């Protein structure tokens, strides 16, 4: 088990109900690849591993199903969902649009402390490139973008952004494994985004830059997997 999953599986590491703890632990294992696409989620075994009853595990699995990370199959039960290239393409295209809008709307509300926090995360991402850990890099990537879009004043757009990230969670843990070279470009583009925000650039320019950043990762992945390319801007 990875450190992420081990921490999530420890009751002391996760506040809240047993259902919340089970949700965090199972989701962490899906995201870090411990539970890979197609993996059968046996409720009793998971409950035993986590030291809880089956009831909170069942509630957690239902929640993960609603997020698209788990699928129920007849005569099989709950399994970890996979994302086929076509669905990945459409989800990333949609996310580039809504996240770009959320980032642009957030920009006027992002203060110097937020920029400093995002830049510190990006510095960790740059250090991560030396001994590349795609799972850690992706977690930091989520933290970075969270700083940029979480101030979005439109709750409907923000909800769509969170749904997009959740839908991609199981595959995004390995996206940078497929295109490690993209990680270097991503860090540079992050700094460019921060400079746009600091300079008071127009919302349109910020939105376009955020969308180009997202679609570049999509294009790199699709090119690597010979699926083709689709511009999302």
mmCIF file of C-alpha atoms in Angstrom:
data_model
loop_
_atom_site.group_PDB
_atom_site.id
_atom_site.type_symbol
_atom_site.label_atom_id
_atom_site.label_comp_id
_atom_site.label_asym_id
_atom_site.label_seq_id
_atom_site.Cartn_x
_atom_site.Cartn_y
_atom_site.Cartn_z
ATOM 1 C CA UNK A 1 0.000 0.000 0.000
ATOM 2 C CA UNK A 2 1.325 3.494 -0.726
ATOM 3 C CA UNK A 3 1.869 6.128 1.949
ATOM 4 C CA UNK A 4 -1.188 8.026 0.668
ATOM 5 C CA UNK A 5 -3.453 5.021 1.009
ATOM 6 C CA UNK A 6 -1.916 4.017 4.343
ATOM 7 C CA UNK A 7 -2.512 7.460 5.803
ATOM 8 C CA UNK A 8 -6.076 7.529 4.533
ATOM 9 C CA UNK A 9 -6.703 4.081 5.960
ATOM 10 C CA UNK A 10 -5.654 5.160 9.453
ATOM 11 C CA UNK A 11 -8.659 6.355 11.483
ATOM 12 C CA UNK A 12 -6.577 9.001 13.222
ATOM 13 C CA UNK A 13 -5.597 10.440 9.855
ATOM 14 C CA UNK A 14 -9.114 11.139 8.736
ATOM 15 C CA UNK A 15 -11.657 13.126 10.714
ATOM 16 C CA UNK A 16 -15.362 12.527 10.520
ATOM 17 C CA UNK A 17 -17.551 9.444 10.447
ATOM 18 C CA UNK A 18 -16.458 5.905 9.677
ATOM 19 C CA UNK A 19 -18.204 6.271 6.332
ATOM 20 C CA UNK A 20 -16.082 9.345 5.578
ATOM 21 C CA UNK A 21 -12.937 7.496 6.639
ATOM 22 C CA UNK A 22 -13.815 4.534 4.433
ATOM 23 C CA UNK A 23 -14.540 6.872 1.517
ATOM 24 C CA UNK A 24 -11.185 8.636 1.901
ATOM 25 C CA UNK A 25 -9.275 5.357 2.187
ATOM 26 C CA UNK A 26 -10.879 3.640 -0.808
ATOM 27 C CA UNK A 27 -10.638 6.748 -2.966
ATOM 28 C CA UNK A 28 -6.944 7.142 -2.091
ATOM 29 C CA UNK A 29 -6.285 3.562 -3.181
ATOM 30 C CA UNK A 30 -8.108 4.137 -6.467
ATOM 31 C CA UNK A 31 -6.229 7.363 -7.145
ATOM 32 C CA UNK A 32 -2.778 5.981 -6.351
ATOM 33 C CA UNK A 33 -3.390 2.848 -8.421
ATOM 34 C CA UNK A 34 -3.521 0.316 -5.574
ATOM 35 C CA UNK A 35 -7.021 -0.458 -6.814
ATOM 36 C CA UNK A 36 -6.542 -0.370 -10.590
ATOM 37 C CA UNK A 37 -9.321 -0.161 -13.221
ATOM 38 C CA UNK A 38 -11.389 -3.357 -13.137
ATOM 39 C CA UNK A 39 -10.310 -4.238 -9.593
ATOM 40 C CA UNK A 40 -13.161 -5.983 -7.733
ATOM 41 C CA UNK A 41 -14.055 -4.195 -4.512
ATOM 42 C CA UNK A 42 -14.991 -6.861 -1.966
ATOM 43 C CA UNK A 43 -16.784 -4.987 0.792
ATOM 44 C CA UNK A 44 -16.045 -7.482 3.561
ATOM 45 C CA UNK A 45 -12.322 -7.533 2.750
ATOM 46 C CA UNK A 46 -12.103 -3.737 2.631
ATOM 47 C CA UNK A 47 -14.013 -3.480 5.915
ATOM 48 C CA UNK A 48 -11.574 -5.938 7.503
ATOM 49 C CA UNK A 49 -8.573 -3.980 6.196
ATOM 50 C CA UNK A 50 -9.947 -0.705 7.555
ATOM 51 C CA UNK A 51 -11.172 -2.124 10.844
ATOM 52 C CA UNK A 52 -14.776 -1.063 10.320
ATOM 53 C CA UNK A 53 -18.081 -2.795 9.587
ATOM 54 C CA UNK A 54 -19.402 -3.357 6.076
ATOM 55 C CA UNK A 55 -22.039 -0.606 6.441
ATOM 56 C CA UNK A 56 -19.708 2.444 6.164
ATOM 57 C CA UNK A 57 -17.793 0.736 3.352
ATOM 58 C CA UNK A 58 -21.027 0.196 1.439
ATOM 59 C CA UNK A 59 -21.913 3.881 1.907
ATOM 60 C CA UNK A 60 -18.455 4.892 0.713
ATOM 61 C CA UNK A 61 -18.726 2.676 -2.381
ATOM 62 C CA UNK A 62 -22.098 4.207 -3.258
ATOM 63 C CA UNK A 63 -20.596 7.676 -2.985
ATOM 64 C CA UNK A 64 -17.698 6.693 -5.223
ATOM 65 C CA UNK A 65 -20.163 5.226 -7.710
ATOM 66 C CA UNK A 66 -21.955 8.596 -7.847
ATOM 67 C CA UNK A 67 -18.589 10.215 -8.635
ATOM 68 C CA UNK A 68 -17.967 7.735 -11.447
ATOM 69 C CA UNK A 69 -14.979 6.041 -9.817
ATOM 70 C CA UNK A 70 -16.813 2.787 -9.123
ATOM 71 C CA UNK A 71 -19.108 0.712 -11.339
ATOM 72 C CA UNK A 72 -21.565 -2.017 -10.379
ATOM 73 C CA UNK A 73 -21.646 -4.977 -12.749
ATOM 74 C CA UNK A 74 -24.180 -7.798 -12.764
ATOM 75 C CA UNK A 75 -22.817 -10.994 -11.221
ATOM 76 C CA UNK A 76 -19.565 -9.192 -10.394
ATOM 77 C CA UNK A 77 -20.391 -6.438 -7.921
ATOM 78 C CA UNK A 78 -18.472 -3.221 -7.414
ATOM 79 C CA UNK A 79 -15.366 -2.677 -9.512
ATOM 80 C CA UNK A 80 -13.053 0.259 -10.087
ATOM 81 C CA UNK A 81 -14.102 2.177 -13.181
ATOM 82 C CA UNK A 82 -11.735 2.696 -16.068
ATOM 83 C CA UNK A 83 -11.787 5.596 -18.497
ATOM 84 C CA UNK A 84 -11.569 4.747 -22.151
ATOM 85 C CA UNK A 85 -9.639 7.161 -24.411
ATOM 86 C CA UNK A 86 -12.810 8.616 -25.924
ATOM 87 C CA UNK A 87 -14.356 9.390 -22.546
ATOM 88 C CA UNK A 88 -11.049 10.788 -21.320
ATOM 89 C CA UNK A 89 -10.961 13.065 -24.349
ATOM 90 C CA UNK A 90 -14.497 14.371 -23.818
ATOM 91 C CA UNK A 91 -14.034 14.799 -20.065
ATOM 92 C CA UNK A 92 -10.770 16.695 -20.487
ATOM 93 C CA UNK A 93 -12.309 18.873 -23.188
ATOM 94 C CA UNK A 94 -15.186 19.750 -20.879
ATOM 95 C CA UNK A 95 -12.856 20.348 -17.941
ATOM 96 C CA UNK A 96 -10.702 22.688 -19.994
ATOM 97 C CA UNK A 97 -13.769 24.847 -20.645
ATOM 98 C CA UNK A 98 -15.215 24.933 -17.123
ATOM 99 C CA UNK A 99 -11.857 25.140 -15.332
ATOM 100 C CA UNK A 100 -10.732 27.890 -17.677
ATOM 101 C CA UNK A 101 -13.892 29.843 -16.850
ATOM 102 C CA UNK A 102 -13.530 29.178 -13.122
ATOM 103 C CA UNK A 103 -9.903 30.350 -13.151
ATOM 104 C CA UNK A 104 -10.806 33.535 -15.028
ATOM 105 C CA UNK A 105 -13.655 34.305 -12.620
ATOM 106 C CA UNK A 106 -11.396 33.582 -9.634
ATOM 107 C CA UNK A 107 -8.534 35.785 -10.835
ATOM 108 C CA UNK A 108 -9.776 39.105 -9.407
ATOM 109 C CA UNK A 109 -10.238 37.398 -6.022
ATOM 110 C CA UNK A 110 -6.794 35.792 -5.905
ATOM 111 C CA UNK A 111 -4.552 37.712 -3.525
ATOM 112 C CA UNK A 112 -0.798 37.846 -3.029
ATOM 113 C CA UNK A 113 -0.966 35.115 -0.372
ATOM 114 C CA UNK A 114 -2.796 32.814 -2.787
ATOM 115 C CA UNK A 115 -0.218 33.436 -5.502
ATOM 116 C CA UNK A 116 2.589 32.736 -3.036
ATOM 117 C CA UNK A 117 0.910 29.477 -1.982
ATOM 118 C CA UNK A 118 0.418 28.388 -5.599
ATOM 119 C CA UNK A 119 4.011 29.272 -6.430
ATOM 120 C CA UNK A 120 5.259 27.241 -3.455
ATOM 121 C CA UNK A 121 3.279 24.225 -4.686
ATOM 122 C CA UNK A 122 4.686 24.706 -8.178
ATOM 123 C CA UNK A 123 8.199 24.792 -6.702
ATOM 124 C CA UNK A 124 7.498 21.405 -5.085
ATOM 125 C CA UNK A 125 6.327 20.151 -8.480
ATOM 126 C CA UNK A 126 9.584 21.333 -10.038
ATOM 127 C CA UNK A 127 11.593 19.500 -7.364
ATOM 128 C CA UNK A 128 9.474 16.407 -7.992
ATOM 129 C CA UNK A 129 10.737 16.340 -11.588
ATOM 130 C CA UNK A 130 14.243 15.350 -10.457
ATOM 131 C CA UNK A 131 13.116 11.938 -9.207
ATOM 132 C CA UNK A 132 9.768 11.810 -10.943
ATOM 133 C CA UNK A 133 6.840 10.511 -8.914
ATOM 134 C CA UNK A 134 3.729 10.812 -11.115
ATOM 135 C CA UNK A 135 1.278 10.198 -8.265
ATOM 136 C CA UNK A 136 2.805 12.911 -6.065
ATOM 137 C CA UNK A 137 3.135 15.231 -9.048
ATOM 138 C CA UNK A 138 -0.556 14.814 -9.871
ATOM 139 C CA UNK A 139 -1.581 15.458 -6.261
ATOM 140 C CA UNK A 140 0.473 18.657 -6.259
ATOM 141 C CA UNK A 141 -1.015 19.589 -9.627
ATOM 142 C CA UNK A 142 -4.500 19.362 -8.126
ATOM 143 C CA UNK A 143 -3.382 21.520 -5.175
ATOM 144 C CA UNK A 144 -1.970 24.138 -7.536
ATOM 145 C CA UNK A 145 -5.071 24.430 -9.663
ATOM 146 C CA UNK A 146 -7.270 24.361 -6.590
ATOM 147 C CA UNK A 147 -5.712 27.640 -5.482
ATOM 148 C CA UNK A 148 -6.568 29.174 -8.855
ATOM 149 C CA UNK A 149 -10.168 28.024 -9.240
ATOM 150 C CA UNK A 150 -11.491 27.712 -5.669
ATOM 151 C CA UNK A 151 -12.323 31.432 -5.436
ATOM 152 C CA UNK A 152 -14.737 31.085 -8.347
ATOM 153 C CA UNK A 153 -17.906 32.955 -7.266
ATOM 154 C CA UNK A 154 -20.166 30.840 -9.496
ATOM 155 C CA UNK A 155 -21.000 27.676 -7.498
ATOM 156 C CA UNK A 156 -22.423 25.867 -10.530
ATOM 157 C CA UNK A 157 -19.213 26.252 -12.534
ATOM 158 C CA UNK A 158 -17.148 25.286 -9.485
ATOM 159 C CA UNK A 159 -19.258 22.154 -9.024
ATOM 160 C CA UNK A 160 -18.629 21.168 -12.647
ATOM 161 C CA UNK A 161 -14.885 21.607 -12.127
ATOM 162 C CA UNK A 162 -14.917 19.333 -9.074
ATOM 163 C CA UNK A 163 -16.974 16.749 -10.937
ATOM 164 C CA UNK A 164 -14.473 16.775 -13.790
ATOM 165 C CA UNK A 165 -11.512 16.237 -11.453
ATOM 166 C CA UNK A 166 -13.356 13.459 -9.626
ATOM 167 C CA UNK A 167 -14.271 11.715 -12.872
ATOM 168 C CA UNK A 168 -10.656 11.729 -13.991
ATOM 169 C CA UNK A 169 -9.174 10.809 -10.621
ATOM 170 C CA UNK A 170 -8.483 7.137 -11.312
ATOM 171 C CA UNK A 171 -6.762 7.797 -14.642
ATOM 172 C CA UNK A 172 -5.124 11.098 -13.755
ATOM 173 C CA UNK A 173 -3.022 9.265 -11.173
ATOM 174 C CA UNK A 174 -1.200 7.706 -14.108
ATOM 175 C CA UNK A 175 -1.550 10.341 -16.839
ATOM 176 C CA UNK A 176 1.937 11.745 -16.252
ATOM 177 C CA UNK A 177 3.326 8.203 -16.307
ATOM 178 C CA UNK A 178 2.326 8.078 -19.966
ATOM 179 C CA UNK A 179 3.634 11.560 -20.798
ATOM 180 C CA UNK A 180 6.384 12.409 -18.258
ATOM 181 C CA UNK A 181 7.833 15.020 -20.607
ATOM 182 C CA UNK A 182 4.583 16.950 -20.323
ATOM 183 C CA UNK A 183 5.249 17.444 -16.596
ATOM 184 C CA UNK A 184 8.178 19.796 -17.335
ATOM 185 C CA UNK A 185 6.048 21.908 -19.667
ATOM 186 C CA UNK A 186 3.186 21.937 -17.172
ATOM 187 C CA UNK A 187 5.324 23.506 -14.444
ATOM 188 C CA UNK A 188 6.455 26.285 -16.806
ATOM 189 C CA UNK A 189 2.865 26.937 -17.877
ATOM 190 C CA UNK A 190 1.836 27.196 -14.234
ATOM 191 C CA UNK A 191 4.313 30.014 -13.700
ATOM 192 C CA UNK A 192 3.031 31.755 -16.817
ATOM 193 C CA UNK A 193 -0.529 31.545 -15.469
ATOM 194 C CA UNK A 194 0.560 33.056 -12.163
ATOM 195 C CA UNK A 195 2.305 35.899 -13.950
ATOM 196 C CA UNK A 196 -0.859 36.638 -15.924
ATOM 197 C CA UNK A 197 -2.887 36.778 -12.721
ATOM 198 C CA UNK A 198 -0.306 38.946 -10.946
ATOM 199 C CA UNK A 199 -0.186 41.390 -13.843
ATOM 200 C CA UNK A 200 -3.957 41.867 -13.820
ATOM 201 C CA UNK A 201 -4.401 40.396 -17.288
ATOM 202 C CA UNK A 202 -7.897 40.349 -18.747
ATOM 203 C CA UNK A 203 -10.216 37.479 -17.796
ATOM 204 C CA UNK A 204 -10.294 36.466 -21.461
ATOM 205 C CA UNK A 205 -6.494 36.091 -21.603
ATOM 206 C CA UNK A 206 -6.427 34.134 -18.355
ATOM 207 C CA UNK A 207 -9.228 31.835 -19.501
ATOM 208 C CA UNK A 208 -7.514 31.138 -22.826
ATOM 209 C CA UNK A 209 -4.203 30.382 -21.105
ATOM 210 C CA UNK A 210 -5.871 28.015 -18.638
ATOM 211 C CA UNK A 211 -7.689 26.230 -21.456
ATOM 212 C CA UNK A 212 -4.522 25.907 -23.547
ATOM 213 C CA UNK A 213 -2.743 24.465 -20.522
ATOM 214 C CA UNK A 214 -5.412 21.806 -20.031
ATOM 215 C CA UNK A 215 -5.745 20.927 -23.714
ATOM 216 C CA UNK A 216 -1.951 20.574 -24.060
ATOM 217 C CA UNK A 217 -2.001 17.735 -21.519
ATOM 218 C CA UNK A 218 -4.883 16.140 -23.380
ATOM 219 C CA UNK A 219 -3.096 16.410 -26.728
ATOM 220 C CA UNK A 220 0.133 14.977 -25.287
ATOM 221 C CA UNK A 221 -1.723 12.004 -23.813
ATOM 222 C CA UNK A 222 -3.691 11.298 -26.971
ATOM 223 C CA UNK A 223 -0.583 11.567 -29.133
ATOM 224 C CA UNK A 224 1.284 9.151 -26.849
ATOM 225 C CA UNK A 225 -1.557 6.630 -26.971
ATOM 226 C CA UNK A 226 -2.032 7.066 -30.754
ATOM 227 C CA UNK A 227 -5.641 8.149 -30.226
ATOM 228 C CA UNK A 228 -5.349 11.379 -32.092
ATOM 229 C CA UNK A 229 -5.513 14.987 -31.010
ATOM 230 C CA UNK A 230 -8.311 17.350 -30.168
ATOM 231 C CA UNK A 231 -7.845 21.010 -29.392
ATOM 232 C CA UNK A 232 -10.071 22.160 -26.563
ATOM 233 C CA UNK A 233 -9.764 25.875 -27.177
#
